[in-house]
Amino acid sequence: MPLDLFIISVLWFMLFGYVIVGAIHSGAGFFRLYSDWSGDVPPLYAAIQRYSSPFWIIYGMIGLVIPVVLAISEGDFFTIQNGRLTLLLNDLLTSPFSWSVILLAVVSILFISASFLTYYAKRIKDAKAEAMLRVYTLMWSLPAILASIIVFFMLKLHNRLHFTDMLTMMWVFPLSFLAFAAAVYLIYKQKAYGVSFFLITVQYGLAFLGYAVSHYPYVLYPYVTVYDGKINPTFLLAALCVGALFLLLPVLYATRQLFLFHHKCTRSQH
């Protein structure tokens, strides 16, 4: 595999990993705040409270920076002046495409986190939280898929070159929808929540794959490609890996602790 392709693949994999893990933690933070506000403290709240803080929502909000960066990478938000790229902030803030991407990010965070927490509530036998989060998952499933469709057609209007390249990867999107449909069916039937969450991860993974492959070799349409970089590629790869560790390890550790608490709760009940 060419080094430039390997580097960009690592970058996309990092972004996808953060989207999934960050969504889980952001949803856990929202659930904790909701429980504080409502005064209702189900067993799931105790598990989350021990290893969480309101700053988990900040992890998730930082994740909203990623879709903004992806929107910027589609071009039309820069101008060249004296050989320098200048961001057109007003165009970015008033672009229907950029807002459609942010909308997709928000509803995806809520959908992914609700599906995971439904699975987790089932594991710790918190029937009340399970029922509530199952409804949330079903409630956010339709907005999540509609937002994906909106972004797809907004991209056609915003960047026809990338949209055309995405058509060459069109086969992944029906598979993504099938994974989504199967996941929602299992949640609706109250079956195999773990499998359902896995299918939702597959759903977003396939969509991310189609987007990332069709984006290559552009870093910033139409000005910058992976072939234009003047930074040593080995240094860039090392920087990306270090960045991934600093970004993902804290949330991965918190996820591990959450499951560790599940086993402690299970032992304490016997």
Short mmCIF file of C-alpha atoms in Angstrom, two decimals:
data_model
loop_
_atom_site.label_atom_id
_atom_site.label_comp_id
_atom_site.label_asym_id
_atom_site.label_seq_id
_atom_site.Cartn_x
_atom_site.Cartn_y
_atom_site.Cartn_z
CA MET A 1 0.00 0.00 0.00
CA PRO A 2 1.41 3.44 -0.89
CA LEU A 3 2.46 5.42 2.18
CA ASP A 4 0.16 8.35 1.40
CA LEU A 5 -2.84 6.01 1.16
CA PHE A 6 -1.85 4.33 4.42
CA ILE A 7 -1.59 7.68 6.20
CA ILE A 8 -4.98 8.89 5.01
CA SER A 9 -6.53 5.51 5.92
CA VAL A 10 -5.17 5.85 9.47
CA LEU A 11 -6.65 9.33 9.68
CA TRP A 12 -10.10 8.19 8.57
CA PHE A 13 -10.02 5.22 10.94
CA MET A 14 -9.16 7.57 13.82
CA LEU A 15 -12.03 9.86 12.95
CA PHE A 16 -14.50 6.99 12.77
CA GLY A 17 -13.31 5.57 16.09
CA TYR A 18 -13.74 8.90 17.79
CA VAL A 19 -17.22 9.39 16.32
CA ILE A 20 -18.44 6.08 17.80
CA VAL A 21 -16.70 6.24 21.18
CA GLY A 22 -17.32 9.98 21.57
CA ALA A 23 -21.02 9.48 20.81
CA ILE A 24 -21.30 6.84 23.54
CA HIS A 25 -19.74 9.08 26.17
CA SER A 26 -21.64 12.16 25.10
CA GLY A 27 -24.92 10.24 25.37
CA ALA A 28 -23.94 8.97 28.81
CA GLY A 29 -23.30 12.54 29.91
CA PHE A 30 -26.67 13.69 28.60
CA PHE A 31 -28.39 10.80 30.37
CA ARG A 32 -26.69 11.76 33.64
CA LEU A 33 -27.77 15.40 33.30
CA TYR A 34 -31.32 14.31 32.46
CA SER A 35 -31.44 12.12 35.56
CA ASP A 36 -30.15 15.01 37.68
CA TRP A 37 -32.80 17.31 36.24
CA SER A 38 -35.70 14.88 36.57
CA GLY A 39 -34.70 13.55 39.99
CA ASP A 40 -35.10 10.00 38.72
CA VAL A 41 -32.10 7.83 39.62
CA PRO A 42 -32.32 4.40 37.93
CA PRO A 43 -29.52 1.82 38.40
CA LEU A 44 -28.00 2.83 35.06
CA TYR A 45 -27.42 6.32 36.48
CA ALA A 46 -25.31 4.91 39.30
CA ALA A 47 -23.10 3.05 36.82
CA ILE A 48 -22.63 6.17 34.71
CA GLN A 49 -22.13 8.51 37.67
CA ARG A 50 -19.23 6.57 39.09
CA TYR A 51 -17.08 6.91 36.00
CA SER A 52 -18.46 9.98 34.29
CA SER A 53 -18.68 13.72 34.65
CA PRO A 54 -20.51 16.48 32.79
CA PHE A 55 -17.28 16.92 30.84
CA TRP A 56 -18.21 13.80 28.87
CA ILE A 57 -20.63 16.03 27.00
CA ILE A 58 -17.64 18.23 26.15
CA TYR A 59 -15.95 15.08 24.57
CA GLY A 60 -19.08 14.77 22.43
CA MET A 61 -19.27 18.48 21.60
CA ILE A 62 -15.63 18.42 20.55
CA GLY A 63 -16.73 15.67 18.19
CA LEU A 64 -18.87 18.26 16.41
CA VAL A 65 -15.64 19.88 15.27
CA ILE A 66 -15.02 16.83 13.08
CA PRO A 67 -18.08 17.33 10.83
CA VAL A 68 -17.24 21.04 10.53
CA VAL A 69 -13.74 20.11 9.35
CA LEU A 70 -15.23 17.59 6.91
CA ALA A 71 -17.59 20.26 5.58
CA ILE A 72 -14.67 22.65 5.11
CA SER A 73 -12.73 19.95 3.26
CA GLU A 74 -15.42 19.93 0.56
CA GLY A 75 -14.23 23.30 -0.73
CA ASP A 76 -15.99 26.59 -1.62
CA PHE A 77 -15.16 27.96 1.82
CA PHE A 78 -11.74 29.27 0.87
CA THR A 79 -10.30 31.87 -1.41
CA ILE A 80 -6.70 32.31 -2.58
CA GLN A 81 -5.19 35.71 -1.86
CA ASN A 82 -1.52 36.35 -2.56
CA GLY A 83 -0.90 32.64 -2.72
CA ARG A 84 -2.53 31.99 0.68
CA LEU A 85 -5.75 30.17 1.52
CA THR A 86 -8.25 32.33 3.42
CA LEU A 87 -11.27 30.81 5.15
CA LEU A 88 -14.59 32.40 4.17
CA LEU A 89 -16.19 32.08 7.59
CA ASN A 90 -19.43 33.80 6.62
CA ASP A 91 -19.91 31.38 3.71
CA LEU A 92 -19.28 28.45 6.03
CA LEU A 93 -21.78 29.65 8.63
CA THR A 94 -24.51 30.32 6.06
CA SER A 95 -23.99 27.21 3.95
CA PRO A 96 -26.92 24.74 3.91
CA PHE A 97 -24.39 21.95 3.31
CA SER A 98 -22.33 22.70 6.43
CA TRP A 99 -25.45 22.88 8.59
CA SER A 100 -26.76 19.63 7.14
CA VAL A 101 -23.50 17.96 8.17
CA ILE A 102 -23.79 19.35 11.70
CA LEU A 103 -27.41 18.15 11.87
CA LEU A 104 -26.28 14.68 10.85
CA ALA A 105 -23.59 14.73 13.54
CA VAL A 106 -26.04 15.72 16.30
CA VAL A 107 -28.74 13.17 15.49
CA SER A 108 -26.11 10.46 14.95
CA ILE A 109 -24.63 11.11 18.40
CA LEU A 110 -28.08 10.78 19.97
CA PHE A 111 -28.93 7.65 17.96
CA ILE A 112 -25.63 5.85 18.55
CA SER A 113 -25.50 6.68 22.26
CA ALA A 114 -29.13 5.71 22.88
CA SER A 115 -28.63 2.33 21.21
CA PHE A 116 -25.52 1.60 23.25
CA LEU A 117 -27.10 2.66 26.53
CA THR A 118 -30.17 0.52 25.76
CA TYR A 119 -27.85 -2.46 25.43
CA TYR A 120 -26.02 -1.52 28.61
CA ALA A 121 -29.23 -1.02 30.60
CA LYS A 122 -30.29 -4.51 29.54
CA ARG A 123 -26.99 -5.93 30.78
CA ILE A 124 -27.38 -4.44 34.26
CA LYS A 125 -31.08 -5.40 34.32
CA ASP A 126 -32.33 -1.82 34.60
CA ALA A 127 -35.74 -2.36 33.01
CA LYS A 128 -36.92 1.23 33.46
CA ALA A 129 -33.87 2.77 31.80
CA GLU A 130 -33.96 0.08 29.10
CA ALA A 131 -37.56 0.91 28.17
CA MET A 132 -36.88 4.66 28.10
CA LEU A 133 -33.67 4.40 26.08
CA ARG A 134 -35.24 1.92 23.65
CA VAL A 135 -37.88 4.55 22.86
CA TYR A 136 -35.14 7.18 22.43
CA THR A 137 -33.27 4.91 20.03
CA LEU A 138 -36.34 4.33 17.90
CA MET A 139 -37.23 8.03 18.08
CA TRP A 140 -33.81 9.13 16.77
CA SER A 141 -33.46 6.39 14.16
CA LEU A 142 -35.61 8.09 11.53
CA PRO A 143 -33.97 11.55 11.90
CA ALA A 144 -30.56 9.85 11.65
CA ILE A 145 -31.33 8.19 8.32
CA LEU A 146 -33.15 11.26 6.96
CA ALA A 147 -30.19 13.48 7.88
CA SER A 148 -27.89 11.09 5.99
CA ILE A 149 -30.04 11.39 2.88
CA ILE A 150 -30.14 15.19 3.19
CA VAL A 151 -26.34 15.40 3.41
CA PHE A 152 -26.02 13.13 0.37
CA PHE A 153 -28.10 15.43 -1.81
CA MET A 154 -26.61 18.59 -0.32
CA LEU A 155 -23.21 17.27 -1.34
CA LYS A 156 -24.48 16.95 -4.90
CA LEU A 157 -25.30 20.66 -4.90
CA HIS A 158 -22.12 21.69 -3.09
CA ASN A 159 -19.40 19.48 -4.60
CA ARG A 160 -20.46 17.62 -7.73
CA LEU A 161 -16.98 16.14 -8.22
CA HIS A 162 -17.04 14.36 -4.86
CA PHE A 163 -20.67 13.38 -5.36
CA THR A 164 -19.78 11.76 -8.70
CA ASP A 165 -16.90 9.89 -7.09
CA MET A 166 -19.25 8.69 -4.34
CA LEU A 167 -21.42 7.07 -7.01
CA THR A 168 -18.54 4.68 -7.73
CA MET A 169 -18.85 3.52 -4.09
CA MET A 170 -22.63 3.41 -4.20
CA TRP A 171 -22.74 -0.26 -3.27
CA VAL A 172 -21.75 0.46 0.35
CA PHE A 173 -24.73 2.71 1.06
CA PRO A 174 -27.50 0.11 0.48
CA LEU A 175 -25.52 -2.25 2.72
CA SER A 176 -25.32 0.52 5.31
CA PHE A 177 -29.10 0.97 5.13
CA LEU A 178 -29.66 -2.79 5.50
CA ALA A 179 -27.54 -2.78 8.66
CA PHE A 180 -29.57 0.17 9.93
CA ALA A 181 -32.90 -1.55 9.15
CA ALA A 182 -31.82 -4.78 10.84
CA ALA A 183 -30.65 -2.88 13.93
CA VAL A 184 -33.90 -0.94 14.25
CA TYR A 185 -35.92 -4.14 13.76
CA LEU A 186 -34.06 -5.86 16.62
CA ILE A 187 -34.57 -2.87 18.90
CA TYR A 188 -38.26 -2.68 18.00
CA LYS A 189 -38.63 -6.40 18.78
CA GLN A 190 -36.62 -5.96 22.00
CA LYS A 191 -34.09 -8.57 20.91
CA ALA A 192 -30.28 -8.78 20.84
CA TYR A 193 -29.44 -5.19 21.76
CA GLY A 194 -25.73 -5.98 21.55
CA VAL A 195 -26.10 -7.22 17.97
CA SER A 196 -28.19 -4.15 17.21
CA PHE A 197 -25.47 -1.79 18.43
CA PHE A 198 -22.89 -3.73 16.40
CA LEU A 199 -25.06 -3.34 13.29
CA ILE A 200 -25.36 0.40 13.91
CA THR A 201 -21.57 0.57 14.11
CA VAL A 202 -21.41 -1.35 10.81
CA GLN A 203 -23.98 1.05 9.35
CA TYR A 204 -21.85 4.09 10.08
CA GLY A 205 -18.65 2.26 9.24
CA LEU A 206 -19.86 1.45 5.73
CA ALA A 207 -21.11 4.99 5.15
CA PHE A 208 -17.81 6.36 6.44
CA LEU A 209 -15.94 3.99 4.11
CA GLY A 210 -17.87 5.18 1.08
CA TYR A 211 -17.29 8.81 1.99
CA ALA A 212 -13.58 8.39 2.77
CA VAL A 213 -12.67 6.35 -0.32
CA SER A 214 -14.50 8.73 -2.63
CA HIS A 215 -12.82 11.72 -0.93
CA TYR A 216 -9.36 10.40 -1.81
CA PRO A 217 -6.93 11.85 -2.90
CA TYR A 218 -8.32 15.29 -1.92
CA VAL A 219 -7.61 16.79 1.47
CA LEU A 220 -9.21 20.13 0.58
CA TYR A 221 -11.23 20.40 -2.62
CA PRO A 222 -9.95 21.48 -5.11
CA TYR A 223 -6.69 22.92 -3.81
CA VAL A 224 -4.91 20.25 -1.78
CA THR A 225 -4.41 16.53 -2.37
CA VAL A 226 -2.29 13.99 -0.52
CA TYR A 227 0.31 14.41 -3.25
CA ASP A 228 0.77 18.11 -2.51
CA GLY A 229 2.00 17.75 1.05
CA LYS A 230 5.43 19.11 1.83
CA ILE A 231 5.60 17.57 5.30
CA ASN A 232 7.65 14.43 5.77
CA PRO A 233 5.07 11.61 5.52
CA THR A 234 6.75 9.55 8.25
CA PHE A 235 6.54 12.50 10.64
CA LEU A 236 2.90 13.07 9.67
CA LEU A 237 2.01 9.45 10.34
CA ALA A 238 3.71 9.55 13.74
CA ALA A 239 1.88 12.77 14.62
CA LEU A 240 -1.46 11.24 13.62
CA CYS A 241 -0.87 8.14 15.74
CA VAL A 242 0.16 10.18 18.78
CA GLY A 243 -2.86 12.42 18.30
CA ALA A 244 -5.11 9.36 18.13
CA LEU A 245 -3.73 8.03 21.40
CA PHE A 246 -4.24 11.30 23.26
CA LEU A 247 -7.75 11.66 21.82
CA LEU A 248 -9.08 8.12 22.10
CA LEU A 249 -7.35 6.59 25.12
CA PRO A 250 -9.23 8.65 27.76
CA VAL A 251 -12.64 7.76 26.38
CA LEU A 252 -11.67 4.13 25.76
CA TYR A 253 -10.49 3.90 29.37
CA ALA A 254 -13.76 5.37 30.61
CA THR A 255 -15.69 2.84 28.52
CA ARG A 256 -13.65 0.01 30.04
CA GLN A 257 -14.36 1.34 33.53
CA LEU A 258 -18.07 1.49 32.79
CA PHE A 259 -18.11 -2.22 31.93
CA LEU A 260 -15.87 -2.97 34.91
CA PHE A 261 -18.48 -1.35 37.13
CA HIS A 262 -21.10 -3.62 35.56
CA HIS A 263 -19.20 -6.68 36.77
CA LYS A 264 -18.81 -5.16 40.25
CA CYS A 265 -22.54 -4.52 40.38
CA THR A 266 -23.23 -8.08 39.28
CA ARG A 267 -20.96 -9.53 41.97
CA SER A 268 -22.50 -7.32 44.67
CA GLN A 269 -25.98 -8.60 43.83
CA HIS A 270 -25.03 -12.21 44.58
#
